[in-house]
Amino acid sequence: MNRRESIASVPGKIILFGEHFVVYGNPAILMAVDLRLDVFVKVIQNSNKIYIRSDDKKNVADLINFELKNGKLSFFDPIMFTCKMIFKQRMIQDMGLDIKIKSAIPNGIGLGSSGAVSVATTAAISSLFKKTNKKNVYIDAMETEKLIHKYSSGADCLISTVGGLVYYIKDQKYKKINYKDNLSFLIIDTGIKHSTKKMVQKVKRFSEKENMQFLQIKKVAYDICNEAMKKIQKSDEVEIGRLMKENHKLLKQIGVTNKAIERIIKISDKAGVFGSKLTGAGGGGSVISLVPSDEKKRIERIIKKQGYDVFPVRIDNNGLVFKKIDSL
Ligand code: MEV
């Protein structure tokens, strides 16, 4: 039985440990955060038009004529690709869609907005046609994610789908991490948008040029991530903070930090955080700081005074949620 409309909602994410190295088979620790992105989809009968509206952008295009062109992808291309893929799988014809995206996840700052769009769009569109589940949504969303950057580890789509706190190795089963107490994080936006694709390519060049050095750094990153997992289970904030600093040093060595990130880390250290590091691809984007929960407000004020946007986030344990489904 087909449906007339559906809504899917997913969280953004931060990477606590292991970004970039996860692309090369290392583990990473991921946390879903309570900044959500919702996709609303309505069926338009006897049409081939796909209407897409996001907070500040809109587009209408014919699905039949849609082809991906070589070169830079527009914001709408991955969404059109998702529509085409699902329509092909389900042998759907003569149907248009009205897609609305509402997001509290800022884009281009390492909080998983592109993965979130892929997961939520896939979920909302597939659930129009037949019952789907998180696993199938993840598999399909990864097809779209690989368009955006072909070496994607799948980490961003995975955490948006399953939520919570996760120990993740590419192409293997992930593990949910049980923790004693909630950890308090601040996300600080450098104000500099980055391209994940370009940063991943930069690390790839480094790994090829300085192969021995890269392998050594990767081994240290591996040990840090495994140790961090144990400390997180015990909610040992002092040790987690120390390991975040160690992890950041490695990211510096592979060339993905910049002046803005280093400045924020200095300001945060001075304000009394347990530890900070860049999160996601780097080259701009965001810094995360682990803070004592009773000091969160005070530290947030200090960083804001320096002119930065700060997001105090909590863990999101739900991941992908199918919000409302209406049968025809
Ligand atoms: C981007 O959020 C995380 C990276 O490790 C890339 C990836 O895992 O695909 C930089």
mmCIF file of C-alpha atoms and ligand atoms in Angstrom:
data_model
loop_
_atom_site.group_PDB
_atom_site.id
_atom_site.type_symbol
_atom_site.label_atom_id
_atom_site.label_comp_id
_atom_site.label_asym_id
_atom_site.label_seq_id
_atom_site.Cartn_x
_atom_site.Cartn_y
_atom_site.Cartn_z
ATOM 1 C CA MET A 1 0.000 0.000 0.000
ATOM 2 C CA ASN A 2 1.464 3.348 -0.973
ATOM 3 C CA ARG A 3 1.343 6.418 1.219
ATOM 4 C CA ARG A 4 0.593 10.044 0.572
ATOM 5 C CA GLU A 5 3.150 11.611 2.830
ATOM 6 C CA SER A 6 5.890 10.802 5.271
ATOM 7 C CA ILE A 7 8.307 12.506 7.617
ATOM 8 C CA ALA A 8 11.734 11.324 8.690
ATOM 9 C CA SER A 9 13.869 12.969 11.334
ATOM 10 C CA VAL A 10 17.567 12.372 12.062
ATOM 11 C CA PRO A 11 20.216 13.809 14.393
ATOM 12 C CA GLY A 12 23.517 15.460 13.536
ATOM 13 C CA LYS A 13 26.741 14.086 14.928
ATOM 14 C CA ILE A 14 30.133 14.806 16.389
ATOM 15 C CA ILE A 15 33.144 12.539 16.095
ATOM 16 C CA LEU A 16 34.793 12.203 19.492
ATOM 17 C CA PHE A 17 37.750 10.144 18.274
ATOM 18 C CA GLY A 18 39.176 8.787 15.041
ATOM 19 C CA GLU A 19 37.986 10.977 12.155
ATOM 20 C CA HIS A 20 40.010 10.587 8.937
ATOM 21 C CA PHE A 21 41.734 7.462 10.297
ATOM 22 C CA VAL A 22 38.336 5.733 10.108
ATOM 23 C CA VAL A 23 38.519 6.067 6.311
ATOM 24 C CA TYR A 24 41.645 3.812 6.479
ATOM 25 C CA GLY A 25 40.072 1.069 8.620
ATOM 26 C CA ASN A 26 40.705 2.463 12.124
ATOM 27 C CA PRO A 27 37.892 2.665 14.677
ATOM 28 C CA ALA A 28 36.099 5.932 15.467
ATOM 29 C CA ILE A 29 33.836 6.987 18.316
ATOM 30 C CA LEU A 30 30.749 8.837 17.165
ATOM 31 C CA MET A 31 28.030 10.616 19.082
ATOM 32 C CA ALA A 32 24.621 11.678 17.767
ATOM 33 C CA VAL A 33 23.641 15.141 19.011
ATOM 34 C CA ASP A 34 20.275 16.770 19.593
ATOM 35 C CA LEU A 35 20.410 19.055 16.553
ATOM 36 C CA ARG A 36 17.869 17.496 14.191
ATOM 37 C CA LEU A 37 17.052 17.551 10.515
ATOM 38 C CA ASP A 38 13.523 16.697 9.326
ATOM 39 C CA VAL A 39 12.473 15.776 5.812
ATOM 40 C CA PHE A 40 8.794 16.056 4.828
ATOM 41 C CA VAL A 41 7.728 14.321 1.618
ATOM 42 C CA LYS A 42 4.361 14.557 -0.153
ATOM 43 C CA VAL A 43 3.358 12.570 -3.220
ATOM 44 C CA ILE A 44 2.189 14.476 -6.309
ATOM 45 C CA GLN A 45 0.185 12.083 -8.505
ATOM 46 C CA ASN A 46 0.647 12.032 -12.315
ATOM 47 C CA SER A 47 3.687 14.223 -12.331
ATOM 48 C CA ASN A 48 7.406 13.808 -12.792
ATOM 49 C CA LYS A 49 8.386 16.947 -10.966
ATOM 50 C CA ILE A 50 10.467 16.962 -7.823
ATOM 51 C CA TYR A 51 10.075 20.111 -5.736
ATOM 52 C CA ILE A 52 12.787 20.575 -3.114
ATOM 53 C CA ARG A 53 12.733 23.288 -0.498
ATOM 54 C CA SER A 54 15.328 23.711 2.165
ATOM 55 C CA ASP A 55 15.567 26.588 4.653
ATOM 56 C CA ASP A 56 17.166 28.999 2.193
ATOM 57 C CA LYS A 57 17.077 27.182 -1.161
ATOM 58 C CA LYS A 58 14.462 25.816 -3.545
ATOM 59 C CA ASN A 59 14.436 23.945 -6.795
ATOM 60 C CA VAL A 60 12.049 22.187 -9.129
ATOM 61 C CA ALA A 61 13.244 19.653 -11.688
ATOM 62 C CA ASP A 62 11.980 16.840 -13.847
ATOM 63 C CA LEU A 63 13.064 13.437 -12.538
ATOM 64 C CA ILE A 64 12.944 11.741 -15.954
ATOM 65 C CA ASN A 65 15.547 14.114 -17.370
ATOM 66 C CA PHE A 66 17.764 14.079 -14.309
ATOM 67 C CA GLU A 67 21.357 12.909 -14.921
ATOM 68 C CA LEU A 68 24.349 13.543 -12.722
ATOM 69 C CA LYS A 69 26.876 15.688 -14.519
ATOM 70 C CA ASN A 70 30.617 15.521 -13.973
ATOM 71 C CA GLY A 71 32.021 18.205 -11.711
ATOM 72 C CA LYS A 72 30.692 19.945 -8.641
ATOM 73 C CA LEU A 73 27.431 18.635 -7.194
ATOM 74 C CA SER A 74 24.697 21.120 -6.395
ATOM 75 C CA PHE A 75 22.857 20.869 -3.056
ATOM 76 C CA PHE A 76 19.923 19.307 -4.948
ATOM 77 C CA ASP A 77 21.830 16.664 -6.968
ATOM 78 C CA PRO A 78 22.214 14.078 -4.154
ATOM 79 C CA ILE A 79 18.496 14.459 -3.312
ATOM 80 C CA MET A 80 17.484 13.983 -6.951
ATOM 81 C CA PHE A 81 19.829 10.981 -7.106
ATOM 82 C CA THR A 82 18.108 9.486 -4.033
ATOM 83 C CA CYS A 83 14.674 9.945 -5.649
ATOM 84 C CA LYS A 84 15.840 8.321 -8.871
ATOM 85 C CA MET A 85 17.457 5.380 -7.039
ATOM 86 C CA ILE A 86 14.365 4.634 -4.932
ATOM 87 C CA PHE A 87 11.909 5.089 -7.818
ATOM 88 C CA LYS A 88 14.011 2.653 -9.862
ATOM 89 C CA GLN A 89 14.130 0.069 -7.042
ATOM 90 C CA ARG A 90 10.370 0.241 -6.523
ATOM 91 C CA MET A 91 9.556 0.622 -10.253
ATOM 92 C CA ILE A 92 7.655 3.855 -9.623
ATOM 93 C CA GLN A 93 6.525 5.988 -12.563
ATOM 94 C CA ASP A 94 4.360 9.051 -13.029
ATOM 95 C CA MET A 95 4.816 10.292 -9.529
ATOM 96 C CA GLY A 96 6.242 13.586 -8.379
ATOM 97 C CA LEU A 97 7.334 14.597 -4.918
ATOM 98 C CA ASP A 98 7.250 17.700 -2.819
ATOM 99 C CA ILE A 99 10.265 17.516 -0.466
ATOM 100 C CA LYS A 100 10.800 19.964 2.371
ATOM 101 C CA ILE A 101 13.953 19.940 4.502
ATOM 102 C CA LYS A 102 14.030 21.673 7.863
ATOM 103 C CA SER A 103 17.387 21.588 9.566
ATOM 104 C CA ALA A 104 18.888 22.655 12.867
ATOM 105 C CA ILE A 105 22.237 21.158 11.789
ATOM 106 C CA PRO A 106 24.432 23.919 10.345
ATOM 107 C CA ASN A 107 26.034 22.735 7.114
ATOM 108 C CA GLY A 108 29.731 22.592 6.235
ATOM 109 C CA ILE A 109 30.949 22.661 9.837
ATOM 110 C CA GLY A 110 31.552 18.988 10.544
ATOM 111 C CA LEU A 111 28.234 18.133 12.184
ATOM 112 C CA GLY A 112 27.125 15.599 9.602
ATOM 113 C CA SER A 113 24.563 17.680 7.726
ATOM 114 C CA SER A 114 25.129 16.014 4.341
ATOM 115 C CA GLY A 115 24.905 12.507 5.830
ATOM 116 C CA ALA A 116 21.772 13.585 7.686
ATOM 117 C CA VAL A 117 20.142 14.841 4.456
ATOM 118 C CA SER A 118 20.998 11.538 2.730
ATOM 119 C CA VAL A 119 19.592 9.392 5.549
ATOM 120 C CA ALA A 120 16.438 11.419 6.180
ATOM 121 C CA THR A 121 15.592 11.831 2.483
ATOM 122 C CA THR A 122 16.124 8.126 1.819
ATOM 123 C CA ALA A 123 13.999 7.205 4.839
ATOM 124 C CA ALA A 124 11.142 9.581 4.038
ATOM 125 C CA ILE A 125 10.938 8.588 0.363
ATOM 126 C CA SER A 126 11.315 4.812 0.879
ATOM 127 C CA SER A 127 8.712 4.741 3.598
ATOM 128 C CA LEU A 128 6.153 6.066 1.094
ATOM 129 C CA PHE A 129 6.173 2.734 -0.692
ATOM 130 C CA LYS A 130 6.598 -0.101 1.745
ATOM 131 C CA LYS A 131 7.723 -0.721 5.271
ATOM 132 C CA THR A 132 11.420 -0.099 5.516
ATOM 133 C CA ASN A 133 13.942 -0.318 8.329
ATOM 134 C CA LYS A 134 17.056 1.471 9.545
ATOM 135 C CA LYS A 135 19.430 -1.053 7.974
ATOM 136 C CA ASN A 136 17.972 -0.676 4.460
ATOM 137 C CA VAL A 137 17.846 3.097 4.800
ATOM 138 C CA TYR A 138 21.527 3.135 5.787
ATOM 139 C CA ILE A 139 22.547 0.953 2.815
ATOM 140 C CA ASP A 140 20.704 3.194 0.340
ATOM 141 C CA ALA A 141 21.816 6.440 1.999
ATOM 142 C CA MET A 142 25.428 5.284 1.631
ATOM 143 C CA GLU A 143 24.993 5.166 -2.168
ATOM 144 C CA THR A 144 24.169 8.876 -2.076
ATOM 145 C CA GLU A 145 26.887 9.656 0.456
ATOM 146 C CA LYS A 146 29.532 8.088 -1.805
ATOM 147 C CA LEU A 147 28.557 10.572 -4.512
ATOM 148 C CA ILE A 148 29.361 13.401 -2.143
ATOM 149 C CA HIS A 149 32.752 11.975 -1.290
ATOM 150 C CA LYS A 150 33.738 8.644 -2.703
ATOM 151 C CA TYR A 151 36.008 7.534 0.150
ATOM 152 C CA SER A 152 33.276 8.007 2.777
ATOM 153 C CA SER A 153 33.761 5.699 5.764
ATOM 154 C CA GLY A 154 30.000 5.646 6.294
ATOM 155 C CA ALA A 155 30.440 7.019 9.812
ATOM 156 C CA ASP A 156 28.177 10.059 9.372
ATOM 157 C CA CYS A 157 25.262 8.107 7.840
ATOM 158 C CA LEU A 158 25.602 5.362 10.441
ATOM 159 C CA ILE A 159 25.399 7.614 13.478
ATOM 160 C CA SER A 160 22.500 9.645 12.032
ATOM 161 C CA THR A 161 20.654 6.364 11.511
ATOM 162 C CA VAL A 162 21.280 4.597 14.811
ATOM 163 C CA GLY A 163 21.859 7.507 17.245
ATOM 164 C CA GLY A 164 23.573 7.271 20.631
ATOM 165 C CA LEU A 165 27.254 6.746 21.221
ATOM 166 C CA VAL A 166 28.916 4.285 18.880
ATOM 167 C CA TYR A 167 32.257 2.519 18.351
ATOM 168 C CA TYR A 168 32.512 2.179 14.591
ATOM 169 C CA ILE A 169 34.786 0.439 12.122
ATOM 170 C CA LYS A 170 34.029 0.827 8.421
ATOM 171 C CA ASP A 171 32.307 -2.224 6.859
ATOM 172 C CA GLN A 172 32.012 -3.989 10.219
ATOM 173 C CA LYS A 173 29.295 -4.265 12.838
ATOM 174 C CA TYR A 174 29.156 -1.183 15.043
ATOM 175 C CA LYS A 175 28.927 -1.330 18.862
ATOM 176 C CA LYS A 176 26.736 0.935 20.992
ATOM 177 C CA ILE A 177 28.746 2.254 23.936
ATOM 178 C CA ASN A 178 27.084 2.182 27.347
ATOM 179 C CA TYR A 179 28.147 5.050 29.541
ATOM 180 C CA LYS A 180 27.683 5.879 33.203
ATOM 181 C CA ASP A 181 26.919 9.612 33.121
ATOM 182 C CA ASN A 182 26.121 11.995 30.323
ATOM 183 C CA LEU A 183 29.127 13.846 28.971
ATOM 184 C CA SER A 184 28.755 17.602 28.423
ATOM 185 C CA PHE A 185 30.068 18.897 25.133
ATOM 186 C CA LEU A 186 30.190 22.341 23.568
ATOM 187 C CA ILE A 187 30.456 22.627 19.801
ATOM 188 C CA ILE A 188 32.240 25.775 18.696
ATOM 189 C CA ASP A 189 31.908 26.930 15.093
ATOM 190 C CA THR A 190 35.086 28.385 13.574
ATOM 191 C CA GLY A 191 32.865 30.262 11.103
ATOM 192 C CA ILE A 192 34.838 28.665 8.265
ATOM 193 C CA LYS A 193 32.932 26.231 6.047
ATOM 194 C CA HIS A 194 34.906 23.268 4.809
ATOM 195 C CA SER A 195 34.553 20.636 2.130
ATOM 196 C CA THR A 196 34.807 17.115 3.572
ATOM 197 C CA LYS A 197 35.739 15.827 0.127
ATOM 198 C CA LYS A 198 38.706 18.210 -0.164
ATOM 199 C CA MET A 199 39.942 17.458 3.363
ATOM 200 C CA VAL A 200 39.727 13.689 2.790
ATOM 201 C CA GLN A 201 41.673 14.131 -0.461
ATOM 202 C CA LYS A 202 44.291 16.182 1.393
ATOM 203 C CA VAL A 203 44.813 13.376 3.921
ATOM 204 C CA LYS A 204 44.983 10.847 1.081
ATOM 205 C CA ARG A 205 47.815 12.826 -0.525
ATOM 206 C CA PHE A 206 49.612 12.959 2.844
ATOM 207 C CA SER A 207 49.177 9.201 3.368
ATOM 208 C CA GLU A 208 50.678 8.507 -0.068
ATOM 209 C CA LYS A 209 53.545 10.974 0.210
ATOM 210 C CA GLU A 210 54.476 10.249 3.844
ATOM 211 C CA ASN A 211 53.332 6.663 4.014
ATOM 212 C CA MET A 212 55.537 5.439 6.899
ATOM 213 C CA GLN A 213 54.751 8.485 9.016
ATOM 214 C CA PHE A 214 51.044 8.157 8.267
ATOM 215 C CA LEU A 215 51.024 4.500 9.334
ATOM 216 C CA GLN A 216 52.748 5.376 12.609
ATOM 217 C CA ILE A 217 50.246 8.164 13.337
ATOM 218 C CA LYS A 218 47.374 5.840 12.434
ATOM 219 C CA LYS A 219 48.617 3.239 14.933
ATOM 220 C CA VAL A 220 48.669 5.852 17.716
ATOM 221 C CA ALA A 221 45.153 6.976 16.709
ATOM 222 C CA TYR A 222 44.015 3.342 16.935
ATOM 223 C CA ASP A 223 45.338 2.991 20.505
ATOM 224 C CA ILE A 224 43.828 6.333 21.572
ATOM 225 C CA CYS A 225 40.405 5.353 20.273
ATOM 226 C CA ASN A 226 40.406 2.009 22.091
ATOM 227 C CA GLU A 227 41.569 3.580 25.321
ATOM 228 C CA ALA A 228 38.964 6.335 24.973
ATOM 229 C CA MET A 229 36.237 3.712 24.653
ATOM 230 C CA LYS A 230 37.111 2.337 28.134
ATOM 231 C CA LYS A 231 37.281 5.821 29.661
ATOM 232 C CA ILE A 232 33.919 6.761 28.130
ATOM 233 C CA GLN A 233 32.300 3.660 29.633
ATOM 234 C CA LYS A 234 33.504 4.880 33.031
ATOM 235 C CA SER A 235 32.638 8.531 32.222
ATOM 236 C CA ASP A 236 36.185 9.449 33.250
ATOM 237 C CA GLU A 237 36.078 13.034 31.975
ATOM 238 C CA VAL A 238 39.662 13.938 32.900
ATOM 239 C CA GLU A 239 41.056 11.013 30.901
ATOM 240 C CA ILE A 240 38.655 11.509 27.982
ATOM 241 C CA GLY A 241 39.732 15.168 27.810
ATOM 242 C CA ARG A 242 43.402 14.181 27.830
ATOM 243 C CA LEU A 243 42.832 11.664 25.032
ATOM 244 C CA MET A 244 40.936 14.273 22.979
ATOM 245 C CA LYS A 245 44.013 16.507 23.174
ATOM 246 C CA GLU A 246 46.223 13.589 22.072
ATOM 247 C CA ASN A 247 43.879 12.818 19.186
ATOM 248 C CA HIS A 248 43.961 16.463 18.110
ATOM 249 C CA LYS A 249 47.778 16.412 17.962
ATOM 250 C CA LEU A 250 47.539 13.585 15.417
ATOM 251 C CA LEU A 251 45.032 15.522 13.327
ATOM 252 C CA LYS A 252 47.476 18.409 13.376
ATOM 253 C CA GLN A 253 50.238 16.106 12.106
ATOM 254 C CA ILE A 254 48.152 15.009 9.122
ATOM 255 C CA GLY A 255 47.463 18.637 8.229
ATOM 256 C CA VAL A 256 43.745 19.125 8.885
ATOM 257 C CA THR A 257 43.790 21.842 11.512
ATOM 258 C CA ASN A 258 44.109 25.580 10.911
ATOM 259 C CA LYS A 259 44.610 28.871 12.798
ATOM 260 C CA ALA A 260 40.952 29.321 13.718
ATOM 261 C CA ILE A 261 40.736 25.839 15.225
ATOM 262 C CA GLU A 262 43.955 26.306 17.205
ATOM 263 C CA ARG A 263 42.736 29.663 18.525
ATOM 264 C CA ILE A 264 39.453 28.170 19.763
ATOM 265 C CA ILE A 265 41.309 25.317 21.450
ATOM 266 C CA LYS A 266 43.523 27.837 23.290
ATOM 267 C CA ILE A 267 40.523 29.897 24.423
ATOM 268 C CA SER A 268 38.707 26.746 25.587
ATOM 269 C CA ASP A 269 41.741 25.429 27.496
ATOM 270 C CA LYS A 270 42.061 28.752 29.267
ATOM 271 C CA ALA A 271 38.367 28.673 30.155
ATOM 272 C CA GLY A 272 38.833 25.332 31.928
ATOM 273 C CA VAL A 273 37.641 22.534 29.641
ATOM 274 C CA PHE A 274 38.750 18.909 30.105
ATOM 275 C CA GLY A 275 39.928 18.766 26.502
ATOM 276 C CA SER A 276 39.153 19.924 22.965
ATOM 277 C CA LYS A 277 39.776 18.804 19.432
ATOM 278 C CA LEU A 278 38.533 19.489 15.939
ATOM 279 C CA THR A 279 35.615 17.274 14.935
ATOM 280 C CA GLY A 280 34.845 15.919 11.466
ATOM 281 C CA ALA A 281 36.947 16.777 8.450
ATOM 282 C CA GLY A 282 38.739 19.871 9.826
ATOM 283 C CA GLY A 283 40.154 22.724 7.725
ATOM 284 C CA GLY A 284 37.562 24.941 9.436
ATOM 285 C CA GLY A 285 34.298 23.473 10.674
ATOM 286 C CA SER A 286 33.951 22.938 14.408
ATOM 287 C CA VAL A 287 35.845 22.284 17.587
ATOM 288 C CA ILE A 288 34.344 20.158 20.363
ATOM 289 C CA SER A 289 35.166 20.729 24.013
ATOM 290 C CA LEU A 290 34.366 18.379 26.867
ATOM 291 C CA VAL A 291 33.353 20.551 29.808
ATOM 292 C CA PRO A 292 32.402 19.999 33.468
ATOM 293 C CA SER A 293 28.581 20.032 33.339
ATOM 294 C CA ASP A 294 28.267 22.591 36.126
ATOM 295 C CA GLU A 295 30.659 24.921 34.254
ATOM 296 C CA LYS A 296 29.006 24.613 30.853
ATOM 297 C CA LYS A 297 27.164 27.951 30.920
ATOM 298 C CA ARG A 298 30.193 29.866 32.192
ATOM 299 C CA ILE A 299 32.537 28.397 29.557
ATOM 300 C CA GLU A 300 29.950 28.930 26.821
ATOM 301 C CA ARG A 301 29.755 32.644 27.745
ATOM 302 C CA ILE A 302 33.546 33.050 27.640
ATOM 303 C CA ILE A 303 33.813 31.503 24.176
ATOM 304 C CA LYS A 304 30.819 33.427 22.822
ATOM 305 C CA LYS A 305 32.418 36.679 24.022
ATOM 306 C CA GLN A 306 35.263 35.947 21.590
ATOM 307 C CA GLY A 307 32.753 36.091 18.749
ATOM 308 C CA TYR A 308 32.064 32.394 18.118
ATOM 309 C CA ASP A 309 28.766 30.550 17.740
ATOM 310 C CA VAL A 310 28.549 27.871 20.425
ATOM 311 C CA PHE A 311 26.103 24.954 20.518
ATOM 312 C CA PRO A 312 25.694 23.215 23.878
ATOM 313 C CA VAL A 313 24.620 19.716 22.822
ATOM 314 C CA ARG A 314 23.291 16.586 24.447
ATOM 315 C CA ILE A 315 23.434 13.047 23.204
ATOM 316 C CA ASP A 316 20.545 11.932 20.954
ATOM 317 C CA ASN A 317 19.646 8.311 21.601
ATOM 318 C CA ASN A 318 16.917 7.926 18.968
ATOM 319 C CA GLY A 319 18.726 8.217 15.648
ATOM 320 C CA LEU A 320 16.388 7.985 12.675
ATOM 321 C CA VAL A 321 12.710 8.430 13.547
ATOM 322 C CA PHE A 322 9.842 7.903 11.094
ATOM 323 C CA LYS A 323 7.508 10.574 12.426
ATOM 324 C CA LYS A 324 4.166 10.322 10.675
ATOM 325 C CA ILE A 325 2.898 8.037 7.982
ATOM 326 C CA ASP A 326 -0.388 8.520 6.202
ATOM 327 C CA SER A 327 -1.891 5.774 4.012
ATOM 328 C CA LEU A 328 -3.570 6.465 0.692
HETATM 329 C C1 MEV B 1 33.685 13.379 8.247
HETATM 330 O O1 MEV B 1 32.621 13.688 9.128
HETATM 331 C C2 MEV B 1 34.527 12.273 8.810
HETATM 332 C C3 MEV B 1 35.726 11.849 7.973
HETATM 333 O O2 MEV B 1 36.407 10.845 8.730
HETATM 334 C C4 MEV B 1 35.329 11.305 6.621
HETATM 335 C C5 MEV B 1 34.633 9.949 6.695
HETATM 336 O O3 MEV B 1 34.649 9.287 7.721
HETATM 337 O O4 MEV B 1 34.073 9.551 5.653
HETATM 338 C C6 MEV B 1 36.689 12.998 7.761
#
